[in-house]
mmCIF file of C-alpha atoms in Angstrom:
data_model
loop_
_atom_site.group_PDB
_atom_site.id
_atom_site.type_symbol
_atom_site.label_atom_id
_atom_site.label_comp_id
_atom_site.label_asym_id
_atom_site.label_seq_id
_atom_site.Cartn_x
_atom_site.Cartn_y
_atom_site.Cartn_z
ATOM 1 C CA MET A 1 -21.243 -12.608 5.886
ATOM 2 C CA ARG A 2 -17.632 -14.054 5.367
ATOM 3 C CA GLY A 3 -14.552 -12.336 6.687
ATOM 4 C CA VAL A 4 -10.919 -12.753 7.928
ATOM 5 C CA VAL A 5 -10.561 -12.299 11.554
ATOM 6 C CA TYR A 6 -7.657 -12.475 13.806
ATOM 7 C CA ASP A 7 -8.445 -12.802 17.473
ATOM 8 C CA GLY A 8 -5.005 -11.944 18.875
ATOM 9 C CA LYS A 9 -3.965 -15.470 18.493
ATOM 10 C CA GLN A 10 -5.004 -17.166 15.233
ATOM 11 C CA VAL A 11 -6.555 -16.063 12.115
ATOM 12 C CA GLN A 12 -9.810 -17.712 10.719
ATOM 13 C CA VAL A 13 -12.241 -17.186 7.950
ATOM 14 C CA VAL A 14 -15.556 -16.840 9.638
ATOM 15 C CA HIS A 15 -19.060 -16.800 8.304
ATOM 16 C CA ASP A 16 -20.942 -14.963 11.039
ATOM 17 C CA LEU A 17 -19.880 -11.335 10.805
ATOM 18 C CA GLU A 18 -22.352 -8.514 10.562
ATOM 19 C CA VAL A 19 -21.677 -4.906 9.800
ATOM 20 C CA ARG A 20 -23.755 -2.116 11.015
ATOM 21 C CA GLU A 21 -25.540 0.527 8.413
ATOM 22 C CA PRO A 22 -23.832 3.623 7.367
ATOM 23 C CA GLY A 23 -24.188 6.734 9.405
ATOM 24 C CA PRO A 24 -23.681 10.237 8.380
ATOM 25 C CA GLY A 25 -20.823 10.758 5.908
ATOM 26 C CA GLU A 26 -20.251 6.933 5.732
ATOM 27 C CA VAL A 27 -20.535 4.303 2.578
ATOM 28 C CA LEU A 28 -21.682 0.718 2.917
ATOM 29 C CA VAL A 29 -19.202 -0.999 0.093
ATOM 30 C CA ARG A 30 -19.800 -4.634 -1.089
ATOM 31 C CA VAL A 31 -16.145 -5.478 -1.200
ATOM 32 C CA VAL A 32 -15.286 -7.765 -4.532
ATOM 33 C CA ALA A 33 -11.733 -7.948 -4.338
ATOM 34 C CA ALA A 34 -8.753 -7.251 -1.763
ATOM 35 C CA GLY A 35 -5.224 -7.524 -2.025
ATOM 36 C CA LEU A 36 -3.283 -9.296 0.603
ATOM 37 C CA CYS A 37 -0.308 -6.648 1.623
ATOM 38 C CA HIS A 38 2.364 -7.652 4.006
ATOM 39 C CA SER A 39 0.978 -5.100 6.459
ATOM 40 C CA ASP A 40 -1.881 -7.538 7.212
ATOM 41 C CA LEU A 41 0.657 -10.252 7.980
ATOM 42 C CA ALA A 42 2.379 -7.917 10.111
ATOM 43 C CA VAL A 43 -0.583 -7.634 12.360
ATOM 44 C CA ILE A 44 -0.414 -11.270 12.774
ATOM 45 C CA ASP A 45 3.174 -11.582 13.635
ATOM 46 C CA GLY A 46 2.949 -8.600 15.946
ATOM 47 C CA THR A 47 5.265 -6.019 13.810
ATOM 48 C CA ILE A 48 2.479 -3.768 13.570
ATOM 49 C CA PRO A 49 0.392 -3.493 17.149
ATOM 50 C CA PHE A 50 -3.195 -3.467 16.944
ATOM 51 C CA PRO A 51 -6.141 -4.338 19.251
ATOM 52 C CA ALA A 52 -8.105 -7.834 18.798
ATOM 53 C CA PRO A 53 -10.369 -9.032 17.510
ATOM 54 C CA VAL A 54 -9.981 -7.227 14.393
ATOM 55 C CA VAL A 55 -11.362 -7.816 10.916
ATOM 56 C CA LEU A 56 -8.019 -7.792 8.503
ATOM 57 C CA GLY A 57 -7.607 -6.139 5.133
ATOM 58 C CA HIS A 58 -7.030 -2.660 3.888
ATOM 59 C CA GLU A 59 -6.603 -2.808 0.253
ATOM 60 C CA GLY A 60 -10.028 -3.202 -1.539
ATOM 61 C CA ALA A 61 -12.401 -2.483 -4.272
ATOM 62 C CA GLY A 62 -16.046 -3.140 -4.516
ATOM 63 C CA VAL A 63 -19.611 -1.499 -5.291
ATOM 64 C CA VAL A 64 -21.356 1.151 -3.225
ATOM 65 C CA GLU A 65 -24.408 -0.820 -1.625
ATOM 66 C CA ALA A 66 -25.787 2.337 0.450
ATOM 67 C CA VAL A 67 -24.675 5.759 1.492
ATOM 68 C CA GLY A 68 -25.323 7.586 4.730
ATOM 69 C CA PRO A 69 -26.703 11.060 4.982
ATOM 70 C CA GLY A 70 -24.553 13.867 3.578
ATOM 71 C CA VAL A 71 -22.673 11.566 0.948
ATOM 72 C CA THR A 72 -23.068 12.926 -2.505
ATOM 73 C CA HIS A 73 -19.830 12.259 -4.437
ATOM 74 C CA VAL A 74 -20.521 8.325 -4.745
ATOM 75 C CA ALA A 75 -24.065 6.696 -4.659
ATOM 76 C CA GLU A 76 -25.538 3.102 -4.905
ATOM 77 C CA GLY A 77 -24.005 1.042 -7.692
ATOM 78 C CA ASP A 78 -20.885 3.036 -8.164
ATOM 79 C CA HIS A 79 -17.555 1.311 -8.364
ATOM 80 C CA VAL A 80 -15.239 2.468 -5.853
ATOM 81 C CA ALA A 81 -11.419 1.854 -4.656
ATOM 82 C CA LEU A 82 -11.053 1.856 -0.944
ATOM 83 C CA SER A 83 -8.452 3.967 0.825
ATOM 84 C CA THR A 84 -7.213 3.730 4.388
ATOM 85 C CA LEU A 85 -7.344 7.381 5.030
ATOM 86 C CA ALA A 86 -10.247 8.249 7.440
ATOM 87 C CA ASN A 87 -8.922 11.795 7.570
ATOM 88 C CA CYS A 88 -11.234 14.164 8.867
ATOM 89 C CA GLY A 89 -10.859 16.957 5.979
ATOM 90 C CA ALA A 90 -11.185 19.886 8.330
ATOM 91 C CA CYS A 91 -7.859 20.128 10.321
ATOM 92 C CA ALA A 92 -4.833 22.095 9.331
ATOM 93 C CA ASP A 93 -2.979 19.196 7.949
ATOM 94 C CA CYS A 94 -6.066 18.074 5.752
ATOM 95 C CA ASP A 95 -6.695 22.082 4.816
ATOM 96 C CA ARG A 96 -2.879 22.062 3.530
ATOM 97 C CA GLY A 97 -3.365 18.966 1.242
ATOM 98 C CA ARG A 98 -1.526 16.400 3.629
ATOM 99 C CA PRO A 99 -4.346 13.981 4.479
ATOM 100 C CA THR A 100 -1.608 11.361 5.505
ATOM 101 C CA MET A 101 -0.718 13.604 8.314
ATOM 102 C CA CYS A 102 -4.516 13.791 9.752
ATOM 103 C CA ARG A 103 -4.064 13.082 13.528
ATOM 104 C CA LYS A 104 -7.774 11.987 13.525
ATOM 105 C CA ALA A 105 -6.903 9.296 10.756
ATOM 106 C CA ILE A 106 -5.001 6.821 12.888
ATOM 107 C CA GLY A 107 -4.918 5.552 16.345
ATOM 108 C CA MET A 108 -8.626 5.380 17.106
ATOM 109 C CA PRO A 109 -9.744 2.273 15.574
ATOM 110 C CA LYS A 110 -13.644 1.923 15.645
ATOM 111 C CA GLN A 111 -15.669 -1.478 16.101
ATOM 112 C CA PRO A 112 -18.386 -1.632 13.051
ATOM 113 C CA PHE A 113 -18.457 -5.281 13.012
ATOM 114 C CA SER A 114 -19.974 -7.863 15.365
ATOM 115 C CA ARG A 115 -20.370 -11.689 15.510
ATOM 116 C CA SER A 116 -23.858 -12.708 14.972
ATOM 117 C CA GLY A 117 -25.436 -14.841 17.714
ATOM 118 C CA THR A 118 -22.774 -13.377 20.279
ATOM 119 C CA GLY A 119 -22.854 -9.655 19.549
ATOM 120 C CA GLN A 120 -19.207 -9.400 20.042
ATOM 121 C CA PRO A 121 -17.713 -6.276 18.703
ATOM 122 C CA LEU A 122 -14.535 -6.254 16.327
ATOM 123 C CA TYR A 123 -12.213 -3.738 15.444
ATOM 124 C CA GLN A 124 -11.803 -2.261 11.882
ATOM 125 C CA PHE A 125 -8.025 -2.568 10.401
ATOM 126 C CA ALA A 126 -6.681 0.593 9.181
ATOM 127 C CA SER A 127 -10.396 2.080 9.067
ATOM 128 C CA ASN A 128 -10.792 -0.257 6.188
ATOM 129 C CA SER A 129 -11.176 -4.004 6.802
ATOM 130 C CA SER A 130 -11.617 -5.092 3.097
ATOM 131 C CA PHE A 131 -11.264 -8.890 4.082
ATOM 132 C CA ALA A 132 -14.947 -8.762 4.518
ATOM 133 C CA GLU A 133 -17.865 -9.255 2.021
ATOM 134 C CA ARG A 134 -19.206 -5.737 3.495
ATOM 135 C CA THR A 135 -17.697 -2.764 4.837
ATOM 136 C CA VAL A 136 -18.655 0.633 6.308
ATOM 137 C CA VAL A 137 -15.983 3.403 5.683
ATOM 138 C CA LYS A 138 -15.756 7.277 5.700
ATOM 139 C CA ALA A 139 -17.182 8.739 2.445
ATOM 140 C CA VAL A 140 -13.883 10.084 1.932
ATOM 141 C CA GLN A 141 -12.227 6.698 1.636
ATOM 142 C CA ALA A 142 -14.442 5.655 -1.119
ATOM 143 C CA VAL A 143 -13.271 6.972 -4.184
ATOM 144 C CA LYS A 144 -15.398 6.530 -7.490
ATOM 145 C CA ILE A 145 -13.522 4.597 -10.348
ATOM 146 C CA PRO A 146 -14.667 3.845 -13.898
ATOM 147 C CA SER A 147 -16.537 0.549 -14.010
ATOM 148 C CA ASP A 148 -14.359 -0.837 -16.854
ATOM 149 C CA ILE A 149 -11.535 -1.123 -14.688
ATOM 150 C CA PRO A 150 -11.291 -4.798 -13.189
ATOM 151 C CA LEU A 151 -12.061 -4.701 -9.389
ATOM 152 C CA THR A 152 -9.471 -7.311 -8.803
ATOM 153 C CA SER A 153 -6.965 -4.695 -10.303
ATOM 154 C CA ALA A 154 -8.582 -1.341 -8.767
ATOM 155 C CA ALA A 155 -8.172 -2.934 -5.277
ATOM 156 C CA LEU A 156 -4.317 -2.524 -5.504
ATOM 157 C CA MET A 157 -4.787 1.320 -5.885
ATOM 158 C CA GLY A 158 -6.029 1.459 -2.439
ATOM 159 C CA CYS A 159 -2.297 0.734 -0.778
ATOM 160 C CA GLY A 160 0.371 -0.781 -3.053
ATOM 161 C CA VAL A 161 0.058 1.941 -5.886
ATOM 162 C CA LEU A 162 -0.786 4.873 -3.559
ATOM 163 C CA THR A 163 2.284 3.913 -1.459
ATOM 164 C CA GLY A 164 4.965 3.117 -4.177
ATOM 165 C CA VAL A 165 3.953 5.364 -7.122
ATOM 166 C CA GLY A 166 2.861 8.059 -4.458
ATOM 167 C CA ALA A 167 6.141 7.734 -2.753
ATOM 168 C CA VAL A 168 7.663 8.814 -5.969
ATOM 169 C CA LEU A 169 5.616 11.322 -7.078
ATOM 170 C CA ASN A 170 4.742 12.893 -3.954
ATOM 171 C CA ARG A 171 7.218 12.424 -1.359
ATOM 172 C CA ALA A 172 10.810 12.154 -3.396
ATOM 173 C CA LYS A 173 9.384 14.022 -6.490
ATOM 174 C CA VAL A 174 11.579 12.239 -8.685
ATOM 175 C CA ASP A 175 12.253 14.299 -11.912
ATOM 176 C CA ARG A 176 12.935 13.561 -15.518
ATOM 177 C CA GLY A 177 16.545 12.307 -16.101
ATOM 178 C CA GLU A 178 17.491 11.398 -12.377
ATOM 179 C CA THR A 179 18.715 8.148 -10.875
ATOM 180 C CA VAL A 180 16.682 5.636 -8.818
ATOM 181 C CA VAL A 181 17.540 2.768 -6.810
ATOM 182 C CA VAL A 182 14.647 0.372 -5.401
ATOM 183 C CA ILE A 183 15.593 -2.032 -2.919
ATOM 184 C CA GLY A 184 13.198 -5.085 -2.605
ATOM 185 C CA THR A 185 10.893 -5.539 -5.648
ATOM 186 C CA GLY A 186 7.782 -6.936 -3.926
ATOM 187 C CA GLY A 187 4.200 -5.276 -4.347
ATOM 188 C CA ILE A 188 5.426 -1.919 -2.876
ATOM 189 C CA GLY A 189 8.847 -2.069 -4.747
ATOM 190 C CA LEU A 190 7.273 -2.671 -8.258
ATOM 191 C CA ASN A 191 5.077 0.384 -7.737
ATOM 192 C CA VAL A 192 7.947 2.315 -6.969
ATOM 193 C CA LEU A 193 9.541 0.963 -10.068
ATOM 194 C CA GLN A 194 6.662 2.033 -12.215
ATOM 195 C CA GLY A 195 6.407 5.369 -10.684
ATOM 196 C CA ALA A 196 10.045 6.209 -11.256
ATOM 197 C CA ARG A 197 9.272 5.375 -14.815
ATOM 198 C CA ILE A 198 6.314 7.349 -15.194
ATOM 199 C CA ALA A 199 8.396 10.296 -13.549
ATOM 200 C CA GLY A 200 10.704 9.947 -16.460
ATOM 201 C CA ALA A 201 13.878 8.742 -14.243
ATOM 202 C CA LEU A 202 16.623 7.766 -16.618
ATOM 203 C CA THR A 203 18.311 4.998 -14.705
ATOM 204 C CA ILE A 204 16.176 2.554 -12.602
ATOM 205 C CA VAL A 205 18.054 0.188 -10.609
ATOM 206 C CA ALA A 206 16.043 -2.519 -9.179
ATOM 207 C CA VAL A 207 17.696 -4.545 -6.369
ATOM 208 C CA ASP A 208 16.516 -7.989 -5.105
ATOM 209 C CA THR A 209 18.049 -11.361 -3.728
ATOM 210 C CA ASN A 210 15.520 -13.229 -5.931
ATOM 211 C CA PRO A 211 16.586 -13.639 -9.314
ATOM 212 C CA ALA A 212 13.406 -14.776 -10.411
ATOM 213 C CA LYS A 213 11.953 -11.389 -9.985
ATOM 214 C CA GLU A 214 14.115 -9.649 -12.694
ATOM 215 C CA GLU A 215 11.633 -10.503 -15.535
ATOM 216 C CA VAL A 216 8.442 -8.488 -13.676
ATOM 217 C CA ALA A 217 11.085 -5.780 -12.395
ATOM 218 C CA ARG A 218 11.859 -4.969 -15.813
ATOM 219 C CA ARG A 219 8.404 -4.904 -17.015
ATOM 220 C CA PHE A 220 7.580 -2.326 -14.518
ATOM 221 C CA GLY A 221 10.418 -0.047 -15.598
ATOM 222 C CA ALA A 222 13.894 -1.248 -14.105
ATOM 223 C CA THR A 223 16.588 -0.547 -16.445
ATOM 224 C CA HIS A 224 18.969 -2.926 -14.344
ATOM 225 C CA PHE A 225 18.304 -5.811 -12.095
ATOM 226 C CA LEU A 226 20.889 -6.523 -9.344
ATOM 227 C CA ASN A 227 20.905 -9.338 -6.716
ATOM 228 C CA SER A 228 22.870 -7.093 -4.273
ATOM 229 C CA ALA A 229 23.276 -3.537 -3.582
ATOM 230 C CA GLU A 230 26.866 -4.125 -3.458
ATOM 231 C CA SER A 231 27.135 -3.627 -7.263
ATOM 232 C CA VAL A 232 24.981 -0.472 -7.551
ATOM 233 C CA ARG A 233 28.043 1.627 -7.744
ATOM 234 C CA ASP A 234 29.330 -0.352 -10.827
ATOM 235 C CA ILE A 235 26.425 1.416 -12.610
ATOM 236 C CA LEU A 236 26.117 4.519 -10.447
ATOM 237 C CA PRO A 237 29.736 5.271 -9.611
ATOM 238 C CA THR A 238 28.684 8.614 -7.741
ATOM 239 C CA GLY A 239 25.398 7.130 -6.159
ATOM 240 C CA ALA A 240 21.872 7.585 -6.677
ATOM 241 C CA ASP A 241 19.442 10.593 -6.662
ATOM 242 C CA HIS A 242 16.834 8.751 -4.885
ATOM 243 C CA VAL A 243 17.117 5.074 -2.969
ATOM 244 C CA PHE A 244 13.958 3.562 -2.041
ATOM 245 C CA GLU A 245 14.105 1.032 0.941
ATOM 246 C CA CYS A 246 10.871 -1.177 0.437
ATOM 247 C CA VAL A 247 11.842 -3.843 2.503
ATOM 248 C CA GLY A 248 11.782 -2.824 6.111
ATOM 249 C CA HIS A 249 15.209 -4.140 7.228
ATOM 250 C CA VAL A 250 17.530 -1.703 9.445
ATOM 251 C CA GLY A 251 20.423 -3.235 7.612
ATOM 252 C CA LEU A 252 19.338 -1.941 4.291
ATOM 253 C CA VAL A 253 18.266 1.336 5.451
ATOM 254 C CA ARG A 254 21.968 1.733 6.111
ATOM 255 C CA GLN A 255 22.769 0.594 2.454
ATOM 256 C CA ALA A 256 20.394 3.106 1.105
ATOM 257 C CA ILE A 257 22.078 6.011 2.733
ATOM 258 C CA ASP A 258 25.458 4.610 1.607
ATOM 259 C CA LEU A 259 24.324 4.616 -2.144
ATOM 260 C CA LEU A 260 23.121 8.380 -2.183
ATOM 261 C CA ASP A 261 25.014 11.040 -4.359
ATOM 262 C CA ARG A 262 25.327 14.346 -3.291
ATOM 263 C CA HIS A 263 22.065 15.932 -2.450
ATOM 264 C CA GLY A 264 20.431 12.477 -2.550
ATOM 265 C CA GLN A 265 17.543 11.173 -0.867
ATOM 266 C CA ALA A 266 16.700 7.846 0.791
ATOM 267 C CA ILE A 267 13.185 7.068 1.151
ATOM 268 C CA LEU A 268 12.114 4.706 3.829
ATOM 269 C CA LEU A 269 8.989 2.495 2.755
ATOM 270 C CA GLY A 270 9.585 -0.971 4.416
ATOM 271 C CA MET A 271 7.781 -1.444 7.815
ATOM 272 C CA THR A 272 10.323 -2.106 10.360
ATOM 273 C CA ALA A 273 9.507 -3.529 14.051
ATOM 274 C CA PRO A 274 8.405 -0.294 16.344
ATOM 275 C CA THR A 275 11.616 -0.903 18.619
ATOM 276 C CA ALA A 276 14.013 -1.307 15.542
ATOM 277 C CA GLU A 277 17.000 1.056 15.063
ATOM 278 C CA ALA A 278 19.237 1.916 12.163
ATOM 279 C CA SER A 279 22.492 3.492 12.252
ATOM 280 C CA PHE A 280 24.549 5.614 9.812
ATOM 281 C CA PRO A 281 27.471 8.002 9.628
ATOM 282 C CA PRO A 282 25.786 11.631 10.343
ATOM 283 C CA ALA A 283 28.899 13.299 8.621
ATOM 284 C CA ALA A 284 27.652 11.650 5.249
ATOM 285 C CA MET A 285 24.418 13.979 5.497
ATOM 286 C CA PHE A 286 26.574 17.103 5.182
ATOM 287 C CA LEU A 287 26.620 16.539 1.251
ATOM 288 C CA ASP A 288 22.912 17.813 1.439
ATOM 289 C CA LYS A 289 21.648 13.966 1.673
ATOM 290 C CA SER A 290 18.230 13.440 3.011
ATOM 291 C CA ILE A 291 16.438 10.487 4.720
ATOM 292 C CA LEU A 292 12.686 10.756 4.090
ATOM 293 C CA GLY A 293 9.795 8.805 6.199
ATOM 294 C CA CYS A 294 6.726 8.337 3.873
ATOM 295 C CA ARG A 295 3.383 7.487 5.107
ATOM 296 C CA TYR A 296 1.071 6.104 2.687
ATOM 297 C CA GLY A 297 2.893 7.604 -0.432
ATOM 298 C CA SER A 298 2.236 11.107 0.827
ATOM 299 C CA SER A 299 -1.162 10.788 -1.095
ATOM 300 C CA ARG A 300 -4.330 12.585 -1.440
ATOM 301 C CA PRO A 301 -6.544 9.259 -2.378
ATOM 302 C CA GLN A 302 -9.448 11.251 -4.101
ATOM 303 C CA LYS A 303 -6.999 12.897 -6.389
ATOM 304 C CA ASP A 304 -4.389 10.498 -6.704
ATOM 305 C CA ILE A 305 -6.589 7.251 -7.169
ATOM 306 C CA ALA A 306 -8.456 9.187 -10.348
ATOM 307 C CA LEU A 307 -5.069 10.112 -11.848
ATOM 308 C CA TYR A 308 -3.846 6.646 -11.424
ATOM 309 C CA ALA A 309 -7.137 5.086 -12.944
ATOM 310 C CA ASP A 310 -6.504 7.571 -15.862
ATOM 311 C CA LEU A 311 -2.941 6.298 -16.248
ATOM 312 C CA TYR A 312 -4.202 2.645 -16.221
ATOM 313 C CA ARG A 313 -6.740 3.338 -18.888
ATOM 314 C CA GLU A 314 -3.949 5.001 -21.121
ATOM 315 C CA GLY A 315 -1.579 1.946 -20.720
ATOM 316 C CA ARG A 316 0.958 4.003 -18.636
ATOM 317 C CA LEU A 317 0.295 2.367 -15.188
ATOM 318 C CA LEU A 318 0.360 -1.432 -14.696
ATOM 319 C CA LEU A 319 -2.162 -3.001 -12.398
ATOM 320 C CA ASP A 320 -3.422 -6.313 -14.130
ATOM 321 C CA GLU A 321 0.375 -7.449 -14.167
ATOM 322 C CA LEU A 322 0.569 -6.806 -10.102
ATOM 323 C CA VAL A 323 -1.969 -9.492 -9.824
ATOM 324 C CA THR A 324 -0.224 -12.919 -9.591
ATOM 325 C CA ALA A 325 -2.891 -15.038 -8.106
ATOM 326 C CA THR A 326 -6.561 -14.755 -7.017
ATOM 327 C CA TYR A 327 -7.770 -16.539 -4.083
ATOM 328 C CA PRO A 328 -11.411 -17.420 -2.683
ATOM 329 C CA VAL A 329 -11.772 -15.756 0.742
ATOM 330 C CA GLU A 330 -11.865 -19.113 2.150
ATOM 331 C CA GLU A 331 -8.157 -19.933 0.780
ATOM 332 C CA PHE A 332 -6.738 -16.840 2.868
ATOM 333 C CA ALA A 333 -3.946 -19.260 4.485
ATOM 334 C CA LYS A 334 -2.708 -20.363 1.194
ATOM 335 C CA ALA A 335 -2.527 -16.868 -0.150
ATOM 336 C CA ALA A 336 -0.613 -15.490 3.040
ATOM 337 C CA GLU A 337 1.893 -18.540 2.654
ATOM 338 C CA ASP A 338 2.478 -17.546 -1.171
ATOM 339 C CA ALA A 339 2.988 -13.904 0.092
ATOM 340 C CA GLU A 340 5.332 -14.803 2.916
ATOM 341 C CA GLN A 341 7.442 -17.009 0.400
ATOM 342 C CA GLY A 342 7.379 -14.309 -1.908
ATOM 343 C CA LYS A 343 5.856 -16.307 -4.751
ATOM 344 C CA VAL A 344 3.424 -13.436 -5.698
ATOM 345 C CA ALA A 345 3.704 -9.747 -6.540
ATOM 346 C CA ARG A 346 0.225 -9.393 -5.084
ATOM 347 C CA GLY A 347 -2.258 -11.992 -4.110
ATOM 348 C CA VAL A 348 -5.872 -11.035 -4.276
ATOM 349 C CA LEU A 349 -8.610 -12.272 -2.426
ATOM 350 C CA THR A 350 -12.069 -12.497 -3.961
ATOM 351 C CA PHE A 351 -15.467 -12.709 -2.776
#
């Protein structure tokens, strides 16, 4: 089968992948569509250290082909969106409704893939590897969705929507009438914008250096659009209740903190290099300000993806509009180039 493999030096689309059958508590999924997220590119450029060779992809949707013993919530033929959270469901954090904090969910990559003929094992990225025609995931990662949701759109619920909308609703807990600034309007930033709109924020300021992004930012919920954070206080003189940094630049982290009103929160979503450091004046924090990290939108995928599917069907959550372009998996290089150049909100690979 086809898949996108990074061997530690280069990326290639191969046609000789194999994946094992699902074991107890696992699901085999035929992937139909997978969003290309910057986290996949971050593995390639070394920002996210990950063992190689690895099958990339972590934002996908498809159809269940088989289930292992003990799986009852999905069955063959069901449409599913895939999350990256291979959480155990039994630890203290899972029991408290915090699956993103499960210590068994990260740091222990498995090797369910191999190359036919050689038997070479390949790692699974983010417990997912949706850039393959088929993948095996833990049952908890397969979330059943209505079959009338296009799978090219549903794929984006597995990362971009969970992270962006979840950061607003679950982590920052934005309330009605509050003010929000979103720095960076890529795939994550757009979902933060619509999360703020859904939450009922009154003023939602999008900041991006690319003026061509204004139209789509406003469509997703921005009430204002700026090309520089320097002008935010012209709109919000006392600062914002919530500032989301969605780029992953330490200078913008400092700007996010500087733009906070009293009791404001800076939520960090952009992925910086592991050794990058940001600085800020601690004295400013004594006005009850907070800096919040956020992993995967502090999400509970089985609950949240079902909610987002309902919001989409009601017309309140935009999914189709996130898909700027689709590419057959063989055109991965083109999709990656478009993503790196900021030409797409989200490019989606199809099988």
